[in-house]
Coordinates of C-alpha atoms in Angstrom, one line a residue:
X1 CA -0.7 41.9 41.8
X2 CA -2.6 43.8 44.5
X3 CA -3.0 47.5 43.5
X4 CA -4.4 50.5 45.3
X5 CA -6.0 53.7 44.1
X6 CA -3.2 55.3 42.1
X7 CA -3.7 57.1 38.9
X8 CA -2.1 59.2 36.1
X9 CA 1.2 58.4 34.4
X10 CA 2.7 57.4 37.7
X11 CA 0.4 54.4 37.9
X12 CA 2.3 52.6 35.2
X13 CA 5.7 53.3 36.8
X14 CA 4.6 52.2 40.2
X15 CA 2.8 49.1 38.8
X16 CA 5.9 47.8 37.0
X17 CA 8.8 49.3 39.0
X18 CA 7.4 49.8 42.5
X19 CA 5.0 47.0 43.4
X20 CA 4.5 48.2 46.9
X21 CA 3.4 51.6 45.9
X22 CA 0.0 50.9 47.4
X23 CA 1.6 51.5 50.8
X24 CA 2.5 55.1 49.8
X25 CA 0.2 57.7 51.2
X26 CA -0.3 59.9 48.1
X27 CA -3.0 62.5 47.5
X28 CA -4.7 63.2 44.1
X29 CA -2.8 66.6 43.9
X30 CA 0.5 64.8 44.4
X31 CA -0.4 62.3 41.7
X32 CA -1.2 65.1 39.3
X33 CA 2.1 66.9 40.1
X34 CA 4.1 63.7 39.4
X35 CA 2.2 63.1 36.2
X36 CA 2.6 66.6 34.8
X37 CA 6.3 66.7 35.6
X38 CA 6.8 63.2 34.1
X39 CA 4.9 64.1 31.0
X40 CA 7.0 67.2 30.6
X41 CA 10.2 65.1 30.5
X42 CA 8.7 62.3 28.3
X43 CA 7.5 64.8 25.7
X44 CA 10.8 66.5 25.4
X45 CA 12.8 64.5 22.8
X46 CA 16.0 66.0 24.1
X47 CA 15.4 64.2 27.4
X48 CA 14.1 60.7 26.6
X49 CA 13.7 59.2 23.2
X50 CA 10.9 56.7 22.4
X51 CA 10.8 54.5 19.3
X52 CA 8.6 52.4 17.1
X53 CA 9.8 49.1 18.6
X54 CA 11.4 48.3 22.0
X55 CA 13.8 45.6 23.1
X56 CA 16.1 44.5 26.0
X57 CA 19.7 45.0 24.9
X58 CA 20.8 42.2 27.3
X59 CA 19.1 39.7 25.0
X60 CA 21.6 40.6 22.3
X61 CA 24.7 41.5 24.3
X62 CA 24.5 38.2 26.3
X63 CA 24.6 40.1 29.5
X64 CA 22.4 40.4 32.6
X65 CA 22.8 44.1 33.5
X66 CA 19.7 45.6 35.0
X67 CA 20.8 49.1 34.2
X68 CA 20.7 48.2 30.4
X69 CA 17.1 46.9 30.5
X70 CA 14.8 44.3 31.9
X71 CA 11.5 42.6 30.9
X72 CA 9.6 45.1 33.2
X73 CA 11.2 48.2 31.7
X74 CA 10.7 47.0 28.2
X75 CA 7.0 46.2 29.1
X76 CA 6.8 49.7 30.5
X77 CA 8.0 51.4 27.3
X78 CA 5.7 49.2 25.2
X79 CA 2.7 50.3 27.2
X80 CA 3.4 54.0 26.6
X81 CA 2.7 56.1 23.5
X82 CA 4.6 59.4 23.3
X83 CA 4.3 61.7 20.3
X84 CA 6.1 65.0 20.1
X85 CA 6.1 67.4 17.1
X86 CA 8.5 70.4 17.6
X87 CA 9.4 73.1 15.1
X88 CA 11.9 76.0 15.5
X89 CA 11.6 79.3 13.7
X90 CA 14.8 81.4 13.3
X91 CA 14.1 85.1 13.6
X92 CA 17.5 86.6 12.7
X93 CA 18.3 87.4 9.1
X94 CA 21.8 88.8 9.6
X95 CA 24.3 85.9 9.2
X96 CA 27.2 88.1 10.6
X97 CA 25.4 89.0 13.8
X98 CA 26.6 87.4 17.0
X99 CA 23.0 87.5 18.3
X100 CA 20.2 85.3 17.0
X101 CA 16.6 84.7 18.1
X102 CA 14.4 81.7 17.7
X103 CA 10.9 80.5 18.6
X104 CA 10.2 76.8 19.2
X105 CA 6.6 75.4 19.1
X106 CA 5.7 71.9 20.1
X107 CA 2.6 69.7 20.4
X108 CA 2.7 66.5 22.3
X109 CA 0.6 63.6 23.4
X110 CA 1.4 61.0 26.1
X111 CA -0.8 57.9 26.6
X112 CA -0.5 55.0 29.0
X113 CA -2.9 52.1 28.7
X114 CA -2.7 49.5 31.5
X115 CA -5.0 47.0 33.1
X116 CA -5.4 47.6 36.8
X117 CA -5.9 44.6 39.1
X118 CA -7.2 45.2 42.7
X119 CA -6.8 41.5 43.5
X120 CA -5.6 38.3 41.7
X121 CA -9.1 36.8 41.4
X122 CA -11.0 39.7 39.9
X123 CA -11.0 40.9 36.3
X124 CA -8.6 43.7 35.6
X125 CA -10.0 47.3 35.2
X126 CA -9.2 49.2 32.1
X127 CA -7.2 52.4 32.8
X128 CA -6.1 55.0 30.3
X129 CA -4.2 58.1 31.1
X130 CA -3.7 60.9 28.5
X131 CA -1.7 64.1 28.7
X132 CA -2.1 66.6 25.9
X133 CA 0.6 69.3 25.7
X134 CA 1.3 72.6 23.9
X135 CA 4.7 74.3 24.3
X136 CA 6.1 77.7 23.2
X137 CA 9.6 78.9 23.8
X138 CA 11.5 82.1 22.9
X139 CA 15.3 81.9 23.1
X140 CA 18.2 84.4 22.4
X141 CA 21.6 83.0 21.3
X142 CA 24.9 84.8 21.6
X143 CA 28.2 83.7 20.0
X144 CA 30.7 84.9 22.7
X145 CA 33.7 83.1 21.3
X146 CA 34.6 81.2 18.2
X147 CA 32.6 78.0 18.2
X148 CA 31.0 78.9 21.5
X149 CA 27.3 79.9 22.0
X150 CA 25.3 80.7 25.1
X151 CA 21.5 80.7 24.9
X152 CA 18.8 82.0 27.3
X153 CA 15.3 80.9 26.9
X154 CA 11.9 80.8 28.5
X155 CA 9.1 78.4 27.7
X156 CA 5.4 78.0 28.6
X157 CA 3.8 74.6 28.9
X158 CA 0.0 74.2 28.8
X159 CA -1.1 70.6 29.6
X160 CA -4.4 68.8 29.9
X161 CA -4.7 65.5 31.8
X162 CA -7.6 63.0 31.3
X163 CA -8.1 59.6 33.0
X164 CA -10.6 57.1 31.6
X165 CA -11.2 54.2 33.9
X166 CA -13.6 51.3 33.5
X167 CA -14.5 49.2 36.6
X168 CA -14.7 45.6 35.7
X169 CA -14.6 43.8 39.0
X170 CA -17.1 43.8 41.9
X171 CA -14.4 44.9 44.3
X172 CA -13.5 48.0 42.2
X173 CA -17.1 48.8 41.5
X174 CA -17.8 48.9 45.3
X175 CA -15.0 51.5 45.5
X176 CA -16.0 53.5 42.4
X177 CA -18.0 56.1 44.4
X178 CA -14.8 56.9 46.4
X179 CA -12.3 56.8 43.5
X180 CA -14.4 58.4 40.7
X181 CA -13.6 62.1 40.3
X182 CA -10.6 62.0 42.6
X183 CA -8.2 59.3 41.2
X184 CA -10.2 58.0 38.3
X185 CA -12.4 59.4 35.5
X186 CA -11.0 62.9 36.2
X187 CA -9.5 65.8 34.3
X188 CA -7.3 68.6 35.3
X189 CA -5.0 71.2 33.6
X190 CA -1.7 72.9 34.4
X191 CA 0.5 75.6 33.0
X192 CA 4.3 75.6 33.7
X193 CA 7.0 78.2 33.2
X194 CA 10.4 76.8 32.2
X195 CA 13.4 79.1 32.0
X196 CA 16.7 77.6 30.7
X197 CA 20.3 78.4 30.0
X198 CA 22.5 76.5 27.5
X199 CA 26.2 76.4 26.5
X200 CA 27.2 74.8 23.3
X201 CA 30.5 74.2 21.6
X202 CA 30.4 73.4 17.9
X203 CA 33.4 72.4 15.8
X204 CA 33.1 71.8 12.0
X205 CA 35.7 69.6 10.2
X206 CA 36.2 68.2 6.8
X207 CA 34.6 64.9 7.9
X208 CA 31.6 66.5 9.6
X209 CA 31.1 68.2 13.0
X210 CA 30.9 67.5 16.7
X211 CA 29.1 69.4 19.5
X212 CA 29.2 69.6 23.2
X213 CA 26.0 70.9 24.9
X214 CA 25.4 71.8 28.5
X215 CA 21.9 73.0 29.5
X216 CA 20.0 73.6 32.7
X217 CA 16.1 73.7 32.9
X218 CA 13.8 74.6 35.7
X219 CA 10.0 74.3 35.5
X220 CA 7.4 75.3 38.0
X221 CA 3.6 75.1 37.4
X222 CA 0.1 75.7 38.6
X223 CA -2.9 73.5 38.2
X224 CA -6.4 74.9 37.2
X225 CA -9.8 73.8 35.9
X226 CA -11.0 70.4 35.0
X227 CA -13.3 68.2 36.9
X228 CA -10.9 67.7 39.8
X229 CA -11.6 69.7 43.0
X230 CA -7.9 69.8 43.9
X231 CA -6.6 71.4 40.7
X232 CA -5.7 74.6 42.5
X233 CA -3.5 72.6 44.9
X234 CA -1.4 71.2 42.1
X235 CA 2.1 72.8 41.8
X236 CA 4.3 70.5 39.6
X237 CA 8.1 71.2 39.8
X238 CA 11.0 69.6 37.9
X239 CA 14.6 70.6 37.1
X240 CA 17.0 69.0 34.6
X241 CA 20.7 69.3 34.0
X242 CA 21.7 67.8 30.6
X243 CA 25.2 67.2 29.3
X244 CA 25.6 65.7 25.8
X245 CA 28.2 65.1 23.1
X246 CA 27.1 64.8 19.5
X247 CA 29.0 63.7 16.4
X248 CA 28.0 63.9 12.7
X249 CA 30.1 62.0 10.1
X250 CA 29.5 62.9 6.5
X251 CA 28.9 59.9 4.3
X252 CA 28.7 59.5 0.5
X253 CA 25.8 61.1 -1.3
X254 CA 23.0 58.8 -2.4
X255 CA 20.7 59.8 -5.2
X256 CA 21.4 63.5 -4.7
X257 CA 20.8 63.2 -0.9
X258 CA 23.5 64.0 1.6
X259 CA 23.9 61.2 4.2
X260 CA 25.1 61.6 7.8
X261 CA 26.1 59.0 10.5
X262 CA 24.7 60.5 13.7
X263 CA 26.0 59.6 17.2
X264 CA 24.9 61.1 20.5
X265 CA 25.6 60.4 24.2
X266 CA 24.0 62.3 27.1
X267 CA 23.6 62.3 30.8
X268 CA 20.5 63.7 32.4
X269 CA 20.4 64.7 36.1
X270 CA 16.9 65.5 37.3
X271 CA 14.9 66.4 40.4
X272 CA 11.6 67.4 41.7
X273 CA 8.3 65.5 41.1
X274 CA 9.8 63.3 38.4
X275 CA 12.3 61.3 40.5
X276 CA 10.0 58.6 41.9
X277 CA 8.1 58.0 38.6
X278 CA 11.4 57.6 36.7
X279 CA 13.0 55.7 39.6
X280 CA 16.3 57.6 39.5
X281 CA 18.1 60.9 40.0
X282 CA 20.0 60.5 36.7
X283 CA 20.2 58.4 33.6
X284 CA 22.2 58.0 30.4
X285 CA 21.0 57.8 26.8
X286 CA 22.9 56.8 23.6
X287 CA 21.7 57.3 20.0
X288 CA 23.0 56.1 16.7
X289 CA 21.3 56.9 13.4
X290 CA 21.5 57.2 9.7
X291 CA 20.2 60.6 8.5
X292 CA 19.3 61.9 5.1
X293 CA 19.4 65.6 4.3
X294 CA 16.0 66.6 3.0
X295 CA 16.3 70.4 2.8
X296 CA 16.4 70.4 -1.0
X297 CA 13.1 68.7 -1.1
X298 CA 11.2 69.7 2.1
X299 CA 11.9 73.1 3.4
X300 CA 10.3 72.5 6.8
X301 CA 12.3 69.3 7.5
X302 CA 16.1 69.4 7.7
X303 CA 16.7 65.6 7.8
X304 CA 15.0 62.3 8.4
X305 CA 16.5 59.0 9.4
X306 CA 16.3 55.7 11.4
X307 CA 18.4 54.4 14.2
X308 CA 18.6 53.0 17.7
X309 CA 18.4 54.6 21.1
X310 CA 19.5 53.1 24.4
X311 CA 18.4 54.3 27.8
X312 CA 20.5 53.3 30.8
X313 CA 19.7 53.6 34.5
X314 CA 16.0 54.8 34.6
X315 CA 12.7 53.0 34.8
X316 CA 12.6 53.3 31.0
X317 CA 15.9 51.6 30.5
X318 CA 16.2 49.5 27.3
X319 CA 16.6 49.9 23.6
X320 CA 14.3 51.2 20.8
X321 CA 14.3 51.5 17.1
X322 CA 13.7 55.2 16.4
X323 CA 12.6 57.4 13.6
X324 CA 14.5 60.7 13.7
X325 CA 13.8 64.0 12.1
X326 CA 15.3 67.5 12.4
X327 CA 18.3 66.2 14.4

């Protein structure tokens, strides 16, 4: 497939989802904005869940619904590595207080590795995009009615982007002096501020609990540093509106471990610099998992488990086998 000088995470999305992206007039600064915004969404496990193995649900449901998945979307998921390690510290000691405070820290890494072809006859170039992220959030929670909680939070993202490109064809080598340092073999950084507000309803029953969660996030950032000479022109922006329903069903104890059947469905509406990379204004995600309570054995981890996730309606549509923790 003919491909033009596009870089960052958006390369992979355009290559598989938008074959005519070469015709789009896009600057390096716009590429970085799209990439940072996309990385922010991908590294947030509350937005999109990645797994250890990907598949097309249509192959098992005997359907042909493009919203459920396709060979291109599964290929897209398989070419990405997303690692996210969050942990939340609760700062309130008074269990009777309506107010509580918490700090969430997260380290993340997003990697895309794709061969870039400038023409059908030449050897493909090797292209690797990496985004390293650090995240810190402070939130205040207030129980304003029985079972109802409102939360106000503000987060800071610090992200570093690095592209490593190897020119393997004569055609791309001839263009290397133009592309190097602008679209390829370039680094840049960004910090983003993300305020959020969340409403949650939580109802406990004899059989377990269910929750409804409604949250709004808005993030705006500024680029700086790196080897790119357009870092100061980079201003990534993304907003997200998330509605989810979650159910936990208590199962029989196994070898002193409490077991839970975990079900979750959510809709994510989003805008800003992430719409074109994800190919949509909204998508759905469904999770089912078997969780084991590990708090008696590992104080830092509430639970671990394994299950499935299904993304519907985005460029990342499809299914995955997922390892869960602290759900």
